[in-house]
CSV table of C-alpha atoms in Angstrom, one decimal:
chain,number,residue,atom,x,y,z
Y,1213,ALA,CA,-14.7,2.0,3.9
Y,1214,GLN,CA,-13.3,3.2,7.2
Y,1215,LYS,CA,-15.3,5.0,9.9
Y,1216,VAL,CA,-14.9,6.0,13.5
Y,1217,THR,CA,-18.0,6.7,15.6
Y,1218,GLN,CA,-18.0,8.6,18.8
Y,1219,ALA,CA,-21.7,8.6,19.7
Y,1220,GLN,CA,-21.2,10.8,22.8
Y,1221,THR,CA,-21.0,14.4,21.7
Y,1222,GLU,CA,-20.7,15.9,25.2
Y,1223,ILE,CA,-20.3,14.5,28.6
Y,1224,SER,CA,-20.3,16.4,31.9
Y,1225,VAL,CA,-19.1,14.8,35.1
Y,1226,VAL,CA,-18.4,16.0,38.6
Y,1227,GLU,CA,-14.8,15.9,39.7
Y,1228,LYS,CA,-13.6,12.5,41.0
Y,1229,GLU,CA,-16.3,10.6,39.1
Y,1230,ASP,CA,-15.2,7.9,36.6
Y,1231,VAL,CA,-16.1,8.5,32.9
Y,1232,THR,CA,-15.9,6.2,29.9
Y,1233,LEU,CA,-15.7,7.6,26.3
Y,1234,ASP,CA,-16.9,5.2,23.7
Y,1235,CYS,CA,-15.4,4.6,20.3
Y,1236,VAL,CA,-16.6,2.2,17.6
Y,1237,TYR,CA,-14.7,1.7,14.4
Y,1238,GLU,CA,-15.2,0.1,11.0
Y,1239,THR,CA,-12.5,-1.1,8.7
Y,1240,ARG,CA,-12.0,-3.9,6.2
Y,1241,ASP,CA,-8.2,-3.9,6.6
Y,1242,THR,CA,-6.8,-6.6,8.9
Y,1243,THR,CA,-3.9,-4.4,9.9
Y,1244,TYR,CA,-4.9,-1.2,11.5
Y,1245,TYR,CA,-4.1,1.2,14.3
Y,1246,LEU,CA,-6.4,2.9,16.8
Y,1247,PHE,CA,-5.5,6.1,18.6
Y,1248,TRP,CA,-6.9,8.4,21.2
Y,1249,TYR,CA,-6.0,12.1,21.2
Y,1250,LYS,CA,-6.9,14.9,23.6
Y,1251,GLN,CA,-7.5,18.4,22.3
Y,1252,PRO,CA,-7.5,21.1,25.1
Y,1253,PRO,CA,-8.7,24.6,24.4
Y,1254,SER,CA,-5.3,25.6,23.1
Y,1255,GLY,CA,-6.0,23.5,20.0
Y,1256,GLU,CA,-3.0,21.1,19.9
Y,1257,LEU,CA,-3.9,17.4,19.7
Y,1258,VAL,CA,-2.1,15.5,22.4
Y,1259,PHE,CA,-1.3,11.9,21.7
Y,1260,LEU,CA,-2.6,9.5,24.4
Y,1261,ILE,CA,-2.3,6.0,23.1
Y,1262,ARG,CA,-1.9,3.8,20.0
Y,1263,ARG,CA,-3.0,0.2,19.6
Y,1264,ASN,CA,-2.5,-2.1,16.6
Y,1265,SER,CA,-5.0,-4.6,15.5
Y,1266,PHE,CA,-3.0,-7.6,16.7
Y,1267,ASP,CA,-2.7,-6.3,20.3
Y,1268,GLU,CA,-6.0,-6.6,22.2
Y,1269,GLN,CA,-4.4,-6.2,25.6
Y,1270,ASN,CA,-6.0,-3.5,27.7
Y,1271,GLU,CA,-3.8,-0.8,29.0
Y,1272,ILE,CA,-3.7,1.3,32.0
Y,1273,SER,CA,-1.7,4.5,32.4
Y,1274,GLY,CA,-2.2,6.3,35.7
Y,1275,ARG,CA,-5.9,7.3,35.8
Y,1276,TYR,CA,-6.4,6.4,32.1
Y,1277,SER,CA,-7.3,3.0,30.8
Y,1278,TRP,CA,-8.3,1.6,27.4
Y,1279,ASN,CA,-10.4,-1.4,26.5
Y,1280,PHE,CA,-9.9,-2.7,23.0
Y,1281,GLN,CA,-12.4,-5.4,21.8
Y,1282,LYS,CA,-12.1,-6.5,18.2
Y,1283,SER,CA,-15.3,-8.6,18.6
Y,1284,THR,CA,-17.4,-5.5,19.0
Y,1285,SER,CA,-15.0,-3.1,17.1
Y,1286,SER,CA,-14.7,-0.9,20.1
Y,1287,PHE,CA,-11.8,1.0,21.7
Y,1288,ASN,CA,-13.2,2.7,24.8
Y,1289,PHE,CA,-11.3,5.1,27.0
Y,1290,THR,CA,-12.0,5.4,30.8
Y,1291,ILE,CA,-10.8,8.2,33.0
Y,1292,THR,CA,-10.8,7.2,36.7
Y,1293,ALA,CA,-11.3,9.9,39.4
Y,1294,SER,CA,-11.7,12.7,36.8
Y,1295,GLN,CA,-10.1,16.1,37.4
Y,1296,VAL,CA,-10.8,19.5,36.0
Y,1297,VAL,CA,-7.7,19.3,33.9
Y,1298,ASP,CA,-9.2,16.4,32.0
Y,1299,SER,CA,-11.7,18.8,30.5
Y,1300,ALA,CA,-11.1,18.7,26.7
Y,1301,VAL,CA,-12.3,17.2,23.5
Y,1302,TYR,CA,-11.2,13.6,23.0
Y,1303,PHE,CA,-10.8,12.1,19.6
Y,1304,CYS,CA,-10.6,8.5,18.7
Y,1305,ALA,CA,-8.9,7.8,15.4
Y,1306,LEU,CA,-8.1,4.9,13.0
Y,1307,SER,CA,-5.4,4.3,10.4
Y,1308,GLU,CA,-5.1,1.4,8.1
Y,1309,ALA,CA,-1.9,-0.2,6.8
Y,1310,LYS,CA,-3.4,-0.3,3.2
Y,1311,SER,CA,-4.5,3.3,2.9
Y,1312,GLY,CA,-1.5,4.7,4.8
Y,1313,ALA,CA,-0.6,4.3,8.4
Y,1314,ASN,CA,-0.2,8.0,8.8
Y,1315,ASN,CA,-3.6,8.8,7.3
Y,1316,LEU,CA,-5.8,9.2,10.4
Y,1317,PHE,CA,-9.5,9.0,10.2
Y,1318,PHE,CA,-11.0,10.8,13.2
Y,1319,GLY,CA,-14.3,10.4,15.0
Y,1320,THR,CA,-16.3,13.6,15.7
Y,1321,GLY,CA,-14.9,13.9,19.2
Y,1322,THR,CA,-16.4,13.9,22.7
Y,1323,ARG,CA,-16.3,17.0,24.7
Y,1324,LEU,CA,-15.7,16.2,28.3
Y,1325,THR,CA,-16.4,18.8,31.0
Y,1326,VAL,CA,-15.3,18.0,34.5
Y,1327,ILE,CA,-17.2,20.2,37.0
Y,1328,PRO,CA,-15.3,21.0,40.2
U,1278,LYS,CA,13.1,18.4,22.5
U,1279,ALA,CA,11.1,21.0,20.7
U,1280,GLY,CA,7.6,19.9,19.5
U,1281,VAL,CA,6.0,20.5,16.2
U,1282,THR,CA,6.1,24.2,15.3
U,1283,GLN,CA,3.5,25.8,13.1
U,1284,THR,CA,3.6,29.4,11.8
U,1285,PRO,CA,1.8,31.6,11.7
U,1286,ARG,CA,-0.7,30.9,14.5
U,1287,TYR,CA,-3.4,33.1,13.0
U,1288,LEU,CA,-4.0,34.3,9.5
U,1289,ILE,CA,-6.8,36.5,8.0
U,1290,LYS,CA,-7.1,36.4,4.2
U,1291,THR,CA,-9.8,37.4,1.7
U,1292,ARG,CA,-11.5,35.3,-0.9
U,1293,GLY,CA,-9.4,34.7,-4.0
U,1294,GLN,CA,-6.0,35.1,-2.2
U,1295,GLN,CA,-3.5,32.4,-1.6
U,1296,VAL,CA,-1.8,31.4,1.6
U,1297,THR,CA,1.2,29.4,2.7
U,1298,LEU,CA,1.4,27.7,6.1
U,1299,SER,CA,4.6,26.4,7.5
U,1300,CYS,CA,5.4,23.4,9.7
U,1301,SER,CA,8.7,22.4,11.4
U,1302,PRO,CA,8.5,18.8,12.6
U,1303,ILE,CA,10.1,17.4,15.7
U,1304,SER,CA,13.8,17.0,15.2
U,1305,GLY,CA,14.5,13.6,13.6
U,1306,HIS,CA,11.0,13.1,12.4
U,1307,ARG,CA,10.8,12.6,8.6
U,1308,SER,CA,7.1,12.2,8.0
U,1309,VAL,CA,4.8,15.2,8.0
U,1310,SER,CA,1.0,15.1,7.6
U,1311,TRP,CA,-1.5,17.9,7.4
U,1312,TYR,CA,-5.1,18.0,8.6
U,1313,GLN,CA,-7.9,20.4,8.3
U,1314,GLN,CA,-10.3,20.9,11.3
U,1315,THR,CA,-13.7,22.6,10.8
U,1316,PRO,CA,-16.8,22.5,13.0
U,1317,GLY,CA,-18.8,21.0,10.1
U,1318,GLN,CA,-16.5,18.4,8.7
U,1319,GLY,CA,-14.3,17.7,11.8
U,1320,LEU,CA,-10.7,16.6,11.4
U,1321,GLN,CA,-9.8,15.6,7.8
U,1322,PHE,CA,-6.5,14.3,6.4
U,1323,LEU,CA,-5.0,16.5,3.7
U,1324,PHE,CA,-1.7,14.8,2.7
U,1325,GLU,CA,1.4,13.2,4.0
U,1326,TYR,CA,5.0,14.0,3.0
U,1327,PHE,CA,8.0,11.8,3.5
U,1328,SER,CA,11.5,12.2,2.0
U,1329,GLU,CA,10.3,15.3,0.1
U,1330,THR,CA,7.6,13.3,-1.7
U,1331,GLN,CA,3.8,13.3,-1.2
U,1332,ARG,CA,3.0,9.7,-0.1
U,1333,ASN,CA,-0.7,10.0,0.5
U,1334,LYS,CA,-3.5,12.4,-0.2
U,1335,GLY,CA,-6.9,13.0,1.2
U,1336,ASN,CA,-10.0,14.1,-0.7
U,1337,PHE,CA,-9.4,17.8,-1.2
U,1338,PRO,CA,-9.3,19.8,-4.4
U,1339,GLY,CA,-6.1,20.6,-6.2
U,1340,ARG,CA,-6.1,24.1,-4.7
U,1341,PHE,CA,-4.6,22.5,-1.7
U,1342,SER,CA,-0.9,21.6,-2.2
U,1343,GLY,CA,2.2,21.0,-0.2
U,1344,ARG,CA,5.8,20.3,-0.2
U,1345,GLN,CA,8.6,19.1,2.0
U,1346,PHE,CA,12.1,20.3,2.1
U,1347,SER,CA,15.3,18.3,2.7
U,1348,ASN,CA,15.3,19.2,6.4
U,1349,SER,CA,11.8,17.7,6.7
U,1350,ARG,CA,10.1,21.1,7.1
U,1351,SER,CA,6.9,21.3,5.2
U,1352,GLU,CA,4.7,24.0,3.8
U,1353,MET,CA,1.1,23.8,2.6
U,1354,ASN,CA,-0.4,26.2,0.1
U,1355,VAL,CA,-4.0,27.0,-0.6
U,1356,SER,CA,-4.7,29.0,-3.7
U,1357,THR,CA,-7.9,30.9,-4.6
U,1358,LEU,CA,-9.2,30.9,-1.1
U,1359,GLU,CA,-12.9,30.3,-0.5
U,1360,LEU,CA,-14.9,31.1,2.6
U,1361,GLY,CA,-15.1,27.4,3.3
U,1362,ASP,CA,-11.4,27.1,3.7
U,1363,SER,CA,-11.7,28.9,7.1
U,1364,ALA,CA,-10.4,26.3,9.5
U,1365,LEU,CA,-7.7,25.2,11.9
U,1366,TYR,CA,-4.9,23.6,9.9
U,1367,LEU,CA,-2.9,21.1,11.9
U,1368,CYS,CA,0.5,19.6,11.1
U,1369,ALA,CA,1.7,16.4,12.6
U,1370,SER,CA,5.0,14.7,12.4
U,1371,SER,CA,6.1,11.1,13.0
U,1372,LEU,CA,9.5,9.4,13.1
U,1373,ASP,CA,8.8,7.6,9.8
U,1374,ARG,CA,5.9,6.0,8.0
U,1375,ALA,CA,6.1,2.7,10.0
U,1376,LYS,CA,6.4,4.3,13.4
U,1377,ASN,CA,3.1,6.1,13.0
U,1378,ILE,CA,2.6,7.9,16.2
U,1379,GLN,CA,1.9,11.4,15.1
U,1380,TYR,CA,2.6,14.4,17.2
U,1381,PHE,CA,0.7,17.6,16.4
U,1382,GLY,CA,1.5,21.2,16.4
U,1383,ALA,CA,-0.8,23.9,17.8
U,1384,GLY,CA,-2.2,24.7,14.4
U,1385,THR,CA,-2.7,27.7,12.2
U,1386,ARG,CA,-6.1,29.2,12.4
U,1387,LEU,CA,-7.1,30.6,9.0
U,1388,SER,CA,-10.0,33.0,8.5
U,1389,VAL,CA,-11.1,33.8,5.0
U,1390,LEU,CA,-13.3,36.9,4.7
């Protein structure tokens, strides 16, 4: 069965600090996709990144970076020099080719608060 | 390009009633998925529609149904509402089933009294 675990329920950091959000996943499928979404107070889920199971390259986009490690089934997300606008709930999600690539299984989310 | 549009944004219904929510995907997107978000259960997949056909379904009772029209717009219907159906219902669209980056709308917040 598939599962996504975000053990950090809430994190508070002071502006300009770096913060890492953890994500651990479980799947028996060999072809799967991992995602991060941001949910600001407005409620809309904002897509941040997608990785497929065959691409373990880490990625950097501005202040955001992602570390995908199949050996530990983790897909962690780091925000460098955090800003108040980064305050939101962040969701890690998994989809499997076998059960439907558009069927996302979400973790419970990590609420990030950046204190000015 | 306009994003995913969901209407209405807010709804208040009473137990036993039925409700229909609407979703207009991003222009050119043919796959539409629906999710329910509650504080207790988190984000859960309801179903996916592509080419007017339901392609995938989550673990929800038959009171939850949907459909997709030829222009890819989608509706979901919940019959015989229960208090536990109070939730934020999110619609997401993607280009197709293979290009599975889903873009979400702002959601419809349903309150059942």
